[in-house]
Amino acid sequence: MFGLHKMTMQSLKTASVVVVATAGLVLGASAVQAAGGSGVPLKTVKWSFNGPMGTYDRAQVQRGYQVYSEVCAACHSLKYVRFGNLPDIGFSEDQAKAVAAEYEAEDGPNDDGEMFMRPARLSDTLPSPFANDKAARASNNGALPPDLSLMAKARVGGSDYLYSLLTGYSDAPEGHEVAEGMSYNAWFPGTQIAMAPPLSDDGVEYVDGTAATADQQAKDVSAFLMWAAEPKLEDRHRTGLKTMIFLIILTFLFWLVKRRVWKDAH
Amino acid sequence: MSNPGVTNQVMQWVETRLPIFSFINHSVGSEYPAPRNLNYWWSLGSIAGVALVLQIVTGIVLAMHYVPHSTMAFESVEHIMRDVNYGWMLRYMHANGASLFFVAVYIHMFRGLYFGSYKAPRELLWWFGILIFLAMMATAFMGYVLPWGQMSFWGATVITNMFTAIPIVGEAITTWLWGGYSVGGPTLQRFFSLHYLLPFVIFALVFVHLWALHTSKSNNPLGIEVKGPKDTLPFHPYYTTKDLFGFGIFFIILAYWVFFNPNYMGHPDNYIPANPLVTPPHIVPEWYFLPFYAILRAVPDKLGGVALMFGAILILFVIPWLDTSRVRAATFRPVYKGFFWIFVLNGLVLGWVGANPPEGAFILIGQIGTAYYFAHFLLVMPIVGWLEKPKPLPDSIAAAVLGDDAAKEAK
């Protein structure tokens, strides 16, 4: 009995070492990622979707959609989001249909072999502002405005990074050359960004009456882009909670069975 | 042909024609004697098996929706994430399941190293384990290429470029592997094909691994051979229930990553579509390759780095003969035990170096770590085994676990 106890302690000790070791490897890997970008610490926001049971703040994400469609959409596409996804952030289906109908989508060919334009439907993705990357560069001083569908997952820091970047414009520090047509932004890798400061106080007029400061717009559109990048987050969190409860009970039962079976072995 | 466990008439009918029930019983049932002192470290083998099955099942379903084409792969992954029912769950299970598969296998390997499970008569068992590890590395590497993001593309470029280090024929071999003059569409398509094939090769290797295991039987935390029936317990129900509990823990850990932190072990750059014209500032492989990545970059010579990296794995094949100690378990080896933990720590340091750009102090630390990695096998194992005075071993497993009296009484 004593020998067994000693052995169990031993394995527990070793177990903790291995767990720590594995965690160390994982943390080491992510430390590298955090050091990417420009190296300036990100401004952190208490997002409603943070944490294991986080959800999207519908009103905020809707405001963010308004900022996207009135400001960002002039240059940035959002090609993985469909009008039919808008009900997920609290729009009614009729509202989503009405939004879609404001846009046109190419369809065809028809019976005469011609492509034609028709009002967009729920199954259409949000229209891209430019026909292709070359056209986008031609209109933007040679720079390519990236698609924003996954932007909140494609940068270290996610929505914190987007918020930091959007509120990060300032005059360049003394002796810092900024090239023609570029802006200084301490959070952008290399600190020179081709995108002029996109947000200004009252640049949009919020439908819900919220004061549209540039800071508020930056927060809202960052939250919206997180939703665009990870639309299943709420579903994931809910399923996760149920799965965890189930697994913990099941594992506890397994443990009871194991203990019962082993009772007479020692 | 008779099996006392099979009483049902239908089962008996099958049993006399194909003795499947007695086969199962002899493999994982009451007819398979396992040492009675196996601790939870011995659960990691079957947990790795569960992880393999999980990868195959989720992978087969993902392959129904994924498109292995350079212009459609990235989009098809987003299609899985957004439009396929529970596609996000399948993909996150597959991506995080791969990481946990490696966690399980690494713990399994370190357990083998600590308790001397590679020593006679288990050398071939150990060899097939290394082959499984190699096949896993190839599978995981090619799987990471499939989403065709920036890290997929550039990771593939860095790793396949290793083959250009081979003298004379290196360039030709690399072109042949790529199916072109750089990583591109043909590379993606063959990687998909091989990524689908290799798990079944691993499955076959696991089968041989288990065959060897059932021949030599499990090692155990004391590292001494089973001497009689008192030293063993039937695998079922003792270890089936113990492993089941281990599976529960495994799935709880997996669920945490899948549902609450699914992108942590990935790299943000892989959510940017592959672009051959833009090199990411810092190309890193998945975390489970980082120590080997550090060894690859330890020497300034390309061929030397590649040779060291493959050598780091191949050297595992000869450790049954490099280790000169007649005692298996490090528990009874006071000197070697310390060296074992230094080796583990050294592996972590190499991982940390692999995660960082090869500049400044990281170069020197990486070189020292690499040198120590090989020194552990080539110097520590033979010399310590020679000089060390091991602690006395218990008479038998039963004596150690049940106490001397109980063991005698049982005789």
XYZ file of C-alpha atoms in Angstrom:
677
model
C 0.000 0.000 0.000
C 2.798 2.354 0.981
C 4.752 1.553 -2.159
C 1.757 2.307 -4.291
C 1.191 5.604 -2.546
C 4.766 6.596 -3.128
C 4.454 5.686 -6.761
C 1.284 7.715 -7.181
C 2.971 10.763 -5.667
C 5.864 10.202 -7.992
C 3.651 10.069 -11.045
C 1.734 13.140 -9.926
C 5.001 15.008 -9.588
C 6.156 13.889 -13.001
C 2.734 14.629 -14.454
C 2.914 18.223 -13.331
C 6.364 18.602 -14.854
C 5.163 17.360 -18.229
C 2.063 19.553 -18.152
C 4.203 22.585 -17.348
C 6.648 21.567 -20.052
C 3.953 21.286 -22.695
C 2.428 24.577 -21.633
C 5.898 26.121 -21.848
C 6.268 24.992 -25.446
C 2.869 26.347 -26.393
C 3.463 29.643 -24.597
C 6.898 29.943 -26.171
C 5.324 29.617 -29.594
C 2.710 32.273 -28.923
C 5.211 34.673 -27.398
C 6.795 34.845 -30.813
C 3.485 35.668 -32.397
C 2.823 38.454 -29.881
C 6.174 39.976 -30.767
C 5.071 40.315 -34.404
C 3.794 43.589 -35.866
C 5.322 46.819 -34.707
C 6.054 45.841 -31.116
C 3.970 48.614 -29.508
C 1.686 47.157 -26.800
C -1.903 46.929 -28.024
C -4.738 48.955 -26.509
C -6.997 46.389 -24.913
C -10.778 46.610 -24.854
C -13.166 44.585 -22.698
C -15.023 42.991 -25.593
C -18.385 41.363 -24.943
C -17.187 38.313 -26.896
C -14.118 37.731 -24.715
C -14.146 34.889 -22.206
C -15.516 31.368 -22.412
C -19.187 32.410 -22.560
C -18.748 35.685 -24.477
C -21.423 36.811 -26.942
C -21.644 39.554 -29.539
C -23.291 42.794 -28.413
C -25.950 42.969 -31.154
C -26.346 46.762 -30.997
C -22.572 47.253 -31.179
C -22.071 44.832 -34.065
C -24.967 46.466 -35.966
C -23.360 49.883 -35.461
C -20.092 48.329 -36.627
C -21.831 47.086 -39.769
C -23.032 50.644 -40.362
C -19.460 51.940 -40.069
C -18.221 49.209 -42.392
C -20.868 49.843 -45.051
C -20.622 53.646 -44.927
C -16.844 54.003 -44.527
C -14.703 50.861 -45.000
C -16.732 49.387 -47.872
C -15.552 52.179 -50.146
C -12.225 50.345 -50.437
C -12.415 47.022 -48.519
C -14.337 43.935 -49.572
C -15.943 41.485 -47.143
C -16.317 38.611 -49.529
C -17.066 35.763 -47.108
C -20.073 37.519 -45.515
C -23.507 37.113 -47.085
C -26.525 39.354 -46.660
C -28.185 36.235 -45.292
C -25.757 36.322 -42.340
C -27.085 39.700 -41.158
C -29.978 38.184 -39.156
C -27.252 36.594 -36.975
C -26.426 40.049 -35.590
C -30.016 40.961 -34.807
C -31.428 42.280 -38.080
C -34.793 40.808 -39.028
C -34.935 38.840 -42.257
C -36.952 41.621 -43.867
C -34.339 44.166 -42.854
C -31.605 41.960 -44.309
C -33.591 41.603 -47.549
C -34.051 45.367 -47.691
C -30.310 45.896 -47.178
C -29.538 43.365 -49.915
C -31.972 45.015 -52.319
C -29.971 48.251 -52.112
C -27.125 46.478 -53.915
C -26.888 44.857 -57.292
C -25.342 41.503 -58.068
C -24.246 40.127 -61.410
C -26.135 37.069 -62.565
C -26.437 35.081 -65.731
C -25.897 34.245 -68.412
C -29.564 34.607 -69.410
C -31.172 32.820 -72.375
C -29.549 35.312 -74.729
C -26.125 34.491 -73.273
C -25.799 37.898 -71.592
C -24.708 38.588 -68.037
C -27.092 40.940 -66.272
C -27.454 42.845 -63.007
C -30.289 42.168 -60.571
C -31.039 43.287 -56.993
C -28.901 41.337 -54.493
C -30.471 38.521 -52.478
C -29.759 36.992 -49.071
C -27.633 34.288 -50.701
C -25.280 36.870 -52.248
C -22.052 37.920 -50.598
C -21.465 41.605 -49.859
C -20.333 43.212 -53.134
C -16.648 44.062 -53.507
C -15.773 47.703 -54.259
C -13.306 46.788 -57.004
C -13.465 44.329 -59.866
C -10.051 42.852 -59.024
C -6.816 43.525 -57.136
C -5.310 45.520 -59.994
C -8.302 47.851 -60.103
C -8.086 48.210 -56.316
C -4.414 49.175 -56.501
C -5.024 51.583 -59.385
C -7.522 53.517 -57.260
C -5.435 53.453 -54.083
C -2.071 54.855 -54.984
C -0.699 51.369 -55.624
C -1.737 49.950 -52.256
C -4.121 46.998 -51.995
C -6.918 47.369 -49.418
C -7.165 43.801 -48.067
C -10.390 41.854 -47.743
C -11.641 42.247 -44.164
C -13.572 38.968 -43.727
C -10.846 37.336 -41.655
C -8.873 40.382 -40.554
C -9.800 39.952 -36.879
C -8.206 36.474 -36.890
C -5.341 37.232 -39.273
C -3.535 39.670 -36.992
C -1.935 39.109 -33.610
C -4.248 40.629 -31.011
C -7.341 40.368 -33.243
C -9.936 43.022 -32.496
C -7.581 44.752 -30.028
C -5.147 45.211 -32.897
C -7.862 46.585 -35.198
C -9.007 49.036 -32.514
C -5.400 50.106 -31.797
C -4.720 50.615 -35.489
C -7.902 52.574 -36.183
C -7.281 54.896 -33.238
C -3.501 54.857 -33.679
C -2.971 57.663 -36.188
C -0.811 60.544 -34.994
C 1.784 62.974 -36.259
C 5.088 61.281 -36.929
C 7.675 61.763 -34.176
C 10.467 64.278 -34.745
C 12.878 63.192 -37.465
C 10.621 60.393 -38.715
C 10.198 60.540 -42.488
C 6.756 59.631 -43.800
C 6.541 58.978 -47.525
C 4.237 60.880 -49.850
C 0.619 59.674 -49.544
C 1.356 57.602 -46.426
C 0.247 58.143 -42.837
C 2.084 57.533 -39.581
C 0.549 54.871 -37.351
C 2.592 53.433 -34.488
C 0.584 50.181 -34.509
C 1.091 49.352 -38.172
C 4.128 47.156 -38.954
C 6.743 49.584 -40.250
C 4.618 52.489 -38.897
C 3.737 53.747 -42.386
C 0.270 52.916 -43.625
C -1.256 53.693 -47.012
C -4.747 54.036 -45.519
C -5.490 57.631 -44.531
C -7.194 57.980 -41.119
C -10.602 56.520 -42.025
C -12.690 57.511 -39.007
C -13.608 60.950 -37.711
C -16.026 62.169 -35.052
C -19.565 62.116 -36.464
C -18.265 60.655 -39.741
C -21.327 58.429 -39.543
C -24.667 59.172 -37.931
C -25.660 56.114 -35.894
C -29.190 54.857 -36.480
C -29.536 54.001 -32.779
C -28.535 57.506 -31.659
C -25.213 56.530 -30.034
C -22.694 59.386 -30.098
C -20.472 58.553 -33.073
C -17.040 59.523 -31.799
C -14.132 58.171 -33.823
C -13.220 56.027 -30.806
C -16.752 54.590 -30.614
C -16.732 53.844 -34.337
C -13.360 52.114 -34.054
C -14.652 49.895 -31.243
C -17.873 49.091 -33.053
C -16.307 48.230 -36.382
C -13.626 46.099 -34.663
C -16.389 44.135 -32.916
C -18.229 43.807 -36.227
C -15.099 42.467 -37.936
C -14.630 39.926 -35.162
C -18.128 38.697 -35.897
C -17.354 38.650 -39.631
C -14.248 36.533 -38.960
C -15.776 34.170 -36.410
C -19.555 34.154 -36.976
C -20.034 30.864 -35.117
C -18.475 32.069 -31.857
C -21.708 32.114 -29.853
C -22.734 28.719 -31.163
C -19.260 27.467 -30.264
C -19.418 28.794 -26.714
C -22.897 27.364 -26.088
C -21.993 23.966 -27.546
C -18.777 24.058 -25.532
C -20.583 24.565 -22.243
C -22.950 21.649 -22.891
C -20.083 19.446 -24.069
C -17.998 20.264 -21.005
C -20.816 19.479 -18.562
C -21.460 16.200 -20.352
C -17.790 15.226 -20.484
C -17.089 16.091 -16.859
C -20.029 13.995 -15.635
C -19.075 11.138 -17.968
C -15.442 11.250 -16.875
C -16.467 11.309 -13.233
C -18.541 8.172 -13.867
C -15.554 6.562 -15.590
C -13.496 7.386 -12.521
C -16.079 5.771 -10.210
C -16.138 2.657 -12.380
C -12.357 2.501 -12.410
C -12.194 2.870 -8.622
C -14.783 0.168 -8.093
C -13.051 -2.260 -10.431
C -9.664 -1.618 -8.828
C -10.947 -1.807 -5.241
C -9.855 -5.395 -4.702
C -6.664 -5.251 -6.730
C -4.524 -3.863 -3.904
C -11.460 -22.858 -30.770
C -13.516 -22.942 -27.634
C -13.600 -19.749 -25.681
C -15.194 -19.829 -22.263
C -16.182 -16.165 -22.654
C -18.324 -16.849 -25.709
C -21.650 -18.379 -24.659
C -24.017 -16.739 -27.102
C -24.860 -19.162 -29.949
C -24.458 -16.629 -32.741
C -21.112 -15.510 -31.330
C -20.029 -19.141 -31.067
C -21.005 -19.720 -34.690
C -18.842 -16.792 -35.735
C -16.046 -17.752 -33.338
C -15.613 -21.247 -34.823
C -15.293 -19.762 -38.306
C -13.356 -16.599 -37.465
C -12.020 -16.460 -33.926
C -12.559 -12.738 -33.659
C -13.867 -12.778 -30.085
C -10.931 -14.680 -28.681
C -8.645 -12.412 -30.691
C -10.147 -9.346 -29.011
C -10.027 -11.095 -25.669
C -6.354 -11.878 -26.096
C -5.601 -8.341 -27.260
C -7.445 -6.066 -24.869
C -9.571 -8.477 -22.881
C -9.320 -10.635 -19.803
C -6.846 -12.999 -21.490
C -4.213 -10.296 -21.858
C -2.148 -10.053 -18.681
C -0.751 -6.598 -17.950
C 1.595 -5.688 -15.097
C -0.509 -4.750 -12.099
C 1.428 -1.553 -11.370
C 0.906 0.446 -14.581
C 0.344 4.100 -13.714
C -1.425 6.775 -15.726
C 1.687 7.386 -17.846
C 0.798 4.065 -19.484
C -2.578 5.486 -20.587
C -0.991 7.776 -23.157
C -0.515 5.017 -25.721
C -4.198 4.224 -25.953
C -5.017 7.941 -25.755
C -2.769 8.503 -28.783
C -4.721 5.715 -30.507
C -7.977 7.521 -29.764
C -6.454 10.753 -31.094
C -5.497 8.969 -34.327
C -9.026 7.656 -34.813
C -10.441 11.121 -34.095
C -8.134 12.655 -36.713
C -9.170 10.052 -39.287
C -12.892 10.467 -38.617
C -12.890 14.293 -38.626
C -10.473 14.302 -41.560
C -12.666 12.074 -43.714
C -15.636 14.380 -43.187
C -13.538 17.512 -43.799
C -12.286 15.987 -47.053
C -15.911 15.798 -48.241
C -16.036 19.608 -48.224
C -12.444 20.661 -48.819
C -11.144 21.468 -52.334
C -7.421 20.741 -52.870
C -6.824 23.411 -55.478
C -4.582 26.434 -55.134
C -7.354 28.843 -56.140
C -10.091 27.248 -54.045
C -8.487 25.630 -50.994
C -8.527 28.723 -48.770
C -12.101 29.547 -49.723
C -13.263 25.967 -49.192
C -11.899 26.052 -45.630
C -13.942 29.210 -45.020
C -16.909 27.432 -46.584
C -16.416 24.678 -43.999
C -16.180 27.269 -41.205
C -19.274 29.224 -42.249
C -21.669 27.130 -44.326
C -21.144 23.458 -43.476
C -23.211 22.321 -40.499
C -20.842 22.084 -37.545
C -17.984 22.521 -40.006
C -16.261 24.892 -37.571
C -16.360 22.160 -34.936
C -14.928 19.516 -37.259
C -12.106 21.769 -38.386
C -11.217 22.981 -34.903
C -11.296 19.380 -33.649
C -8.988 18.323 -36.475
C -6.531 21.214 -35.986
C -6.408 21.039 -32.184
C -6.678 17.250 -32.233
C -3.398 17.176 -34.177
C -1.699 19.191 -31.435
C -3.059 16.969 -28.683
C -2.060 13.870 -30.669
C 1.503 15.185 -30.516
C 1.189 16.018 -26.801
C 0.059 12.433 -26.148
C 2.818 10.931 -28.286
C 5.548 13.135 -26.786
C 4.498 12.159 -23.248
C 4.345 8.528 -24.413
C 7.903 8.775 -25.791
C 9.307 10.492 -22.701
C 7.635 7.824 -20.585
C 9.429 5.197 -22.664
C 12.712 7.064 -22.203
C 12.279 7.459 -18.441
C 11.282 3.877 -17.704
C 13.682 2.307 -20.220
C 10.910 0.813 -22.318
C 13.201 0.730 -25.369
C 15.556 -1.831 -23.796
C 15.618 -5.544 -24.609
C 13.347 -7.239 -25.448
C 11.373 -4.227 -26.672
C 13.751 -2.765 -29.294
C 11.456 -3.448 -32.258
C 8.467 -2.150 -30.335
C 10.453 1.074 -29.856
C 11.504 1.150 -33.518
C 7.941 0.963 -34.747
C 7.097 3.766 -32.355
C 9.741 5.958 -34.004
C 8.373 5.055 -37.441
C 4.919 6.128 -36.270
C 6.399 9.409 -35.026
C 8.089 10.035 -38.389
C 4.883 9.277 -40.284
C 2.991 11.604 -37.936
C 5.435 14.426 -38.601
C 5.044 14.034 -42.356
C 1.258 13.871 -42.062
C 1.011 16.904 -39.786
C 3.349 18.955 -41.961
C 1.347 18.233 -45.104
C -1.936 18.822 -43.277
C -0.808 22.288 -42.238
C -0.210 23.126 -45.915
C -3.777 22.300 -46.962
C -5.590 25.505 -45.813
C -3.243 27.298 -48.238
C -2.713 30.299 -46.000
C 0.501 32.293 -45.786
C 2.103 30.027 -43.173
C 0.996 26.941 -45.145
C 2.715 28.194 -48.253
C 5.894 29.533 -46.659
C 6.218 26.678 -44.181
C 6.018 24.291 -47.131
C 8.607 26.365 -48.982
C 11.086 26.343 -46.078
C 10.708 22.633 -45.310
C 10.756 21.347 -48.885
C 13.802 23.529 -49.559
C 15.686 21.288 -47.118
C 15.879 18.692 -49.868
C 17.921 21.045 -52.050
C 20.717 20.485 -49.516
C 21.253 16.965 -50.832
C 24.444 17.060 -52.922
C 24.191 16.836 -56.731
C 20.592 15.595 -57.030
C 19.045 17.950 -54.426
C 17.614 20.457 -56.903
C 16.165 17.743 -59.108
C 14.588 15.931 -56.170
C 13.027 19.142 -54.888
C 11.579 20.001 -58.295
C 10.181 16.493 -58.448
C 8.629 16.851 -54.976
C 7.092 20.218 -55.819
C 5.781 19.150 -59.216
C 7.174 22.437 -60.523
C 9.847 25.028 -59.908
C 8.351 26.263 -56.644
C 5.636 25.284 -54.174
C 2.373 25.602 -56.086
C -0.857 23.950 -57.154
C 0.692 20.553 -57.952
C 2.396 20.538 -54.534
C -0.910 21.225 -52.799
C -2.690 18.452 -54.666
C -0.068 15.786 -53.949
C 0.143 16.874 -50.316
C -3.603 16.410 -50.009
C -3.379 12.959 -51.541
C -0.531 11.942 -49.217
C -2.153 13.567 -46.201
C -5.152 11.310 -46.796
C -2.976 8.228 -47.322
C -0.476 8.496 -44.464
C -2.907 8.164 -41.523
C -3.754 4.689 -42.786
C -0.051 3.886 -42.982
C 0.179 5.094 -39.365
C -2.758 2.848 -38.537
C -0.919 -0.137 -39.987
C 2.258 0.817 -38.099
C 0.226 1.069 -34.882
C -0.994 -2.453 -35.558
C 2.596 -3.732 -35.808
C 3.536 -1.661 -32.730
C 0.763 -3.444 -30.799
C 1.779 -6.807 -32.206
C 5.284 -6.271 -30.842
C 3.792 -5.022 -27.574
C 1.686 -8.142 -27.162
C 4.741 -10.272 -27.801
C 7.056 -8.650 -25.263
C 4.209 -7.339 -23.041
C 4.131 -3.947 -21.345
C 7.066 -2.563 -19.454
C 6.070 -1.095 -16.070
C 7.091 1.645 -13.630
C 9.533 -0.690 -11.858
C 11.148 -1.776 -15.105
C 11.418 -5.382 -13.894
C 10.005 -8.335 -15.788
C 6.729 -9.985 -14.864
C 7.636 -13.158 -12.937
C 4.288 -14.762 -12.362
C 0.542 -14.361 -12.471
C 0.607 -12.445 -9.170
C 2.447 -9.650 -10.929
C -0.306 -9.110 -13.468
C -3.948 -8.146 -13.769
C -6.201 -8.993 -16.702
C -6.302 -6.059 -19.120
C -10.079 -6.120 -18.954
C -11.635 -4.860 -16.737
C -8.657 -3.266 -14.960
C -6.947 -1.326 -17.721
C -9.985 -0.883 -19.920
C -11.620 1.109 -17.125
C -8.418 2.952 -16.293
C -7.906 3.899 -19.956
C -11.534 4.941 -20.250
C -10.981 7.479 -17.499
C -7.896 8.695 -19.383
C -9.996 9.110 -22.548
C -12.441 11.245 -20.556
C -9.625 13.546 -19.433
C -8.285 13.712 -23.003
C -11.654 14.762 -24.392
C -12.119 17.402 -21.681
C -8.757 18.959 -22.607
C -9.617 18.730 -26.309
C -13.012 20.364 -25.697
C -11.333 23.278 -23.931
C -9.195 24.057 -26.978
C -11.901 23.378 -29.566
C -14.666 25.405 -27.960
C -12.911 28.086 -25.946
C -9.482 28.715 -27.472
C -9.451 27.164 -30.949
C -6.929 29.439 -32.677
C -4.340 29.683 -29.918
C -2.061 26.946 -31.238
C -2.392 28.126 -34.832
C -0.764 31.142 -36.421
C -2.730 34.296 -37.411
C -0.866 34.483 -40.716
C -2.636 31.336 -41.844
C -5.873 33.311 -42.089
C -4.197 35.297 -44.891
C -4.471 33.531 -48.271
C -1.181 32.163 -49.631
C 0.750 34.776 -51.586
C 4.010 33.734 -53.292
C 5.004 37.395 -53.651
C 4.818 38.344 -49.957
C 7.077 36.560 -47.460
C 5.881 36.727 -43.828
C 8.469 38.437 -41.608
C 8.830 35.364 -39.428
C 8.149 31.828 -40.643
C 7.576 29.303 -37.862
C 6.317 25.721 -37.982
C 3.665 24.340 -35.654
C 4.757 24.191 -32.006
C 5.420 20.443 -32.049
C 8.204 20.890 -34.605
C 9.959 23.786 -32.853
C 12.759 21.809 -31.103
C 13.665 20.139 -34.406
C 13.418 23.484 -36.189
C 15.989 24.845 -33.705
C 18.315 21.907 -34.451
C 17.867 22.496 -38.204
C 19.043 26.093 -37.804
C 21.796 25.368 -35.281
C 24.595 25.238 -37.837
C 25.142 27.788 -40.618
C 25.522 24.976 -43.162
C 22.304 23.899 -44.910
C 23.234 20.262 -45.447
C 24.662 20.085 -41.925
C 21.428 21.454 -40.450
C 19.281 18.995 -42.371
C 21.560 16.108 -41.403
C 21.424 17.110 -37.731
C 17.645 17.414 -37.780
C 17.095 13.985 -39.289
C 19.904 12.647 -37.090
C 18.044 13.928 -34.015
C 15.242 11.472 -34.768
C 17.264 8.664 -36.301
C 19.507 8.493 -33.230
C 16.470 7.241 -31.309
C 16.791 3.974 -33.262
C 20.128 3.103 -31.637
C 19.464 4.075 -28.011
C 18.636 0.489 -27.000
C 22.391 -0.104 -27.522
C 23.697 3.285 -26.416
C 22.113 2.815 -23.005
C 24.526 0.513 -21.148
C 22.577 0.285 -17.883
C 21.083 -3.085 -17.008
C 18.352 -1.316 -15.028
C 15.390 -0.033 -17.029
C 13.514 2.450 -14.860
C 15.195 5.770 -14.030
C 13.443 5.473 -10.669
C 16.331 3.202 -9.596
C 19.024 5.222 -11.340
C 19.872 8.219 -9.123
C 22.371 9.784 -11.532
C 20.608 9.104 -14.807
C 17.336 10.427 -13.379
C 18.852 13.900 -13.041
C 20.217 13.754 -16.576
C 16.781 12.708 -17.829
C 15.183 15.878 -16.493
C 18.018 18.003 -17.870
C 17.276 16.382 -21.237
C 13.587 17.280 -20.929
C 14.503 20.861 -20.001
C 16.934 21.008 -22.921
C 14.097 19.938 -25.251
C 11.980 22.829 -23.969
C 14.840 25.293 -24.429
C 15.248 24.064 -28.014
C 11.518 24.602 -28.561
C 11.824 28.136 -27.250
C 14.818 28.802 -29.517
C 12.911 27.325 -32.475
C 10.081 29.769 -31.855
C 12.403 32.755 -32.021
C 14.262 34.279 -34.953
C 17.829 32.905 -35.315
C 19.658 36.000 -34.153
C 21.653 37.220 -31.159
C 21.858 34.908 -28.153
C 19.357 32.465 -29.675
C 22.011 31.220 -32.089
C 24.417 30.260 -29.309
C 21.689 28.821 -27.058
C 20.405 26.784 -30.012
C 23.879 25.426 -30.693
C 24.497 24.481 -27.068
C 21.042 22.881 -26.866
C 21.661 20.907 -30.046
C 25.056 19.737 -28.824
C 23.537 18.669 -25.512
C 20.691 16.852 -27.267
C 23.196 14.584 -29.005
C 25.510 14.393 -25.995
C 22.645 12.974 -23.943
C 22.423 9.968 -26.240
C 26.054 9.602 -27.286
C 27.807 10.351 -23.977
C 25.405 10.396 -21.013
C 23.582 7.190 -21.881
C 26.663 4.952 -22.303
C 28.858 6.541 -19.609
C 26.277 6.948 -16.845
C 24.975 3.448 -17.496
C 28.540 2.205 -17.053
C 29.539 4.113 -13.925
C 26.309 4.502 -11.995
C 25.406 2.252 -9.077
C 21.669 1.652 -9.337
C 19.451 1.312 -6.280
C 18.352 -2.239 -5.413
C 15.407 -3.484 -7.435
C 12.351 -5.022 -5.755
C 12.030 -8.826 -5.907
C 8.867 -8.702 -7.931
C 6.073 -6.376 -8.976
C 3.729 -8.046 -6.514
C 6.251 -7.648 -3.691
C 6.612 -3.939 -4.408
C 2.934 -3.237 -4.855
C 1.307 -5.558 -2.336
C 4.125 -5.824 0.198
C 6.418 -8.811 0.706
C 4.019 -10.748 2.920
C 1.069 -10.490 0.608
C 3.225 -11.544 -2.316
C 4.459 -14.613 -0.416
C 0.999 -15.453 0.787
C -0.243 -15.350 -2.765
C 2.322 -17.939 -3.792
